[in-house]
XYZ file of C-alpha atoms in Angstrom:
134
model
C 23.426 -25.557 51.570
C 23.118 -27.565 54.752
C 26.456 -29.239 54.072
C 28.044 -25.944 53.603
C 26.713 -24.657 56.925
C 27.793 -27.816 58.764
C 31.338 -27.390 57.450
C 31.365 -23.701 58.693
C 30.139 -24.800 62.071
C 33.144 -27.339 62.164
C 35.532 -24.746 60.883
C 34.542 -22.094 63.484
C 34.681 -24.664 66.258
C 38.193 -25.611 65.106
C 39.208 -21.904 64.743
C 37.818 -20.887 68.092
C 39.607 -23.858 69.779
C 42.914 -23.040 67.962
C 42.648 -19.342 68.939
C 41.864 -20.221 72.574
C 44.597 -22.702 72.816
C 47.145 -20.572 71.076
C 46.184 -17.297 72.600
C 49.084 -15.070 73.687
C 49.509 -11.366 74.567
C 50.969 -10.426 71.090
C 48.274 -12.158 68.943
C 46.589 -8.886 68.177
C 49.516 -6.519 68.570
C 50.722 -4.976 65.367
C 53.707 -3.040 66.643
C 57.341 -3.432 66.087
C 59.371 -4.095 62.970
C 57.014 -6.851 61.792
C 53.816 -5.159 62.819
C 52.850 -4.175 59.173
C 53.653 -7.655 57.865
C 51.490 -9.272 60.628
C 48.649 -6.871 59.818
C 48.859 -7.860 56.183
C 48.731 -11.556 57.111
C 45.707 -10.941 59.333
C 43.911 -8.913 56.617
C 44.645 -11.510 54.063
C 43.258 -14.331 56.391
C 40.186 -12.256 57.134
C 39.611 -11.378 53.401
C 40.036 -15.054 52.462
C 37.651 -16.147 55.132
C 35.021 -13.645 54.153
C 35.370 -14.530 50.423
C 35.108 -18.297 51.279
C 31.956 -17.667 53.205
C 30.565 -15.653 50.407
C 31.441 -18.445 47.935
C 29.777 -21.110 50.076
C 26.610 -19.015 50.029
C 26.570 -19.041 46.232
C 28.001 -22.426 45.363
C 27.873 -25.997 46.733
C 31.504 -26.901 47.441
C 30.912 -30.537 46.916
C 29.159 -30.077 43.390
C 32.021 -27.634 42.491
C 34.755 -30.120 43.426
C 32.978 -32.824 41.420
C 32.894 -30.583 38.378
C 36.564 -29.537 38.872
C 37.726 -33.115 39.177
C 36.396 -33.908 35.656
C 38.829 -31.287 34.271
C 42.633 -31.856 33.903
C 43.456 -28.418 35.330
C 40.942 -29.000 38.069
C 42.882 -32.083 39.218
C 46.109 -30.267 38.758
C 45.016 -27.383 40.946
C 43.766 -29.832 43.660
C 47.053 -31.682 43.509
C 48.990 -28.413 43.771
C 46.896 -27.324 46.703
C 47.542 -30.586 48.744
C 51.296 -30.587 47.909
C 51.365 -27.019 49.375
C 49.532 -28.174 52.379
C 51.828 -31.088 52.929
C 54.719 -28.719 52.761
C 53.073 -26.475 55.340
C 52.552 -29.450 57.620
C 56.361 -29.933 57.421
C 56.752 -26.286 58.371
C 54.497 -26.840 61.431
C 56.665 -29.827 62.317
C 59.828 -27.782 62.055
C 58.300 -25.042 64.158
C 56.773 -27.195 66.791
C 58.971 -30.303 66.785
C 56.032 -32.416 67.596
C 54.232 -34.942 65.463
C 51.267 -34.685 67.881
C 50.901 -30.997 67.009
C 51.115 -31.888 63.318
C 48.478 -34.577 63.717
C 46.118 -32.124 65.509
C 46.479 -29.644 62.592
C 46.359 -32.344 59.979
C 42.599 -32.981 59.677
C 41.559 -29.377 59.795
C 44.213 -28.545 57.293
C 43.051 -31.348 54.896
C 39.474 -30.242 55.248
C 39.787 -26.461 55.204
C 43.235 -26.105 53.317
C 44.600 -22.496 53.474
C 41.891 -21.366 55.953
C 43.712 -23.539 58.486
C 47.226 -22.739 57.303
C 46.368 -18.983 57.520
C 45.052 -19.498 61.024
C 48.210 -21.255 62.108
C 50.258 -18.477 60.567
C 48.406 -15.664 62.400
C 48.523 -17.509 65.753
C 52.174 -18.263 65.473
C 53.442 -15.278 63.465
C 55.886 -13.924 66.027
C 57.378 -17.287 66.830
C 57.700 -18.261 63.237
C 59.500 -15.125 62.469
C 61.824 -15.497 65.430
C 62.600 -19.136 64.559
C 63.083 -18.820 60.784
C 64.416 -15.207 60.507
C 66.939 -15.442 63.242
């Protein structure tokens, strides 16, 4: 339980820093053509965050990972997750054009997986849309 709480402290420190450094006027604006999509992404992030906290209150993540790694599908799911994270790091590089920014997001993304990628997505939603949707 203490390890789970320590990880949450690290996550919230990271998330608070990322939000503070990435803060912009449109971060919590849900208007315009993409307002509904942005609201869905924020809702998915918050729901996933709440469910992750709920899970950490009921299970020890390290014990669970240990059990999963004994199973073929558990290893496949872990590999699939980190392949996806690697691709997302590529997206961050394409968006930012900076290996330094990728390096800054790398450790939190490896530690927190999609909680970090969702956070990057909500912070940079408008600029990602503008860059990749034309």
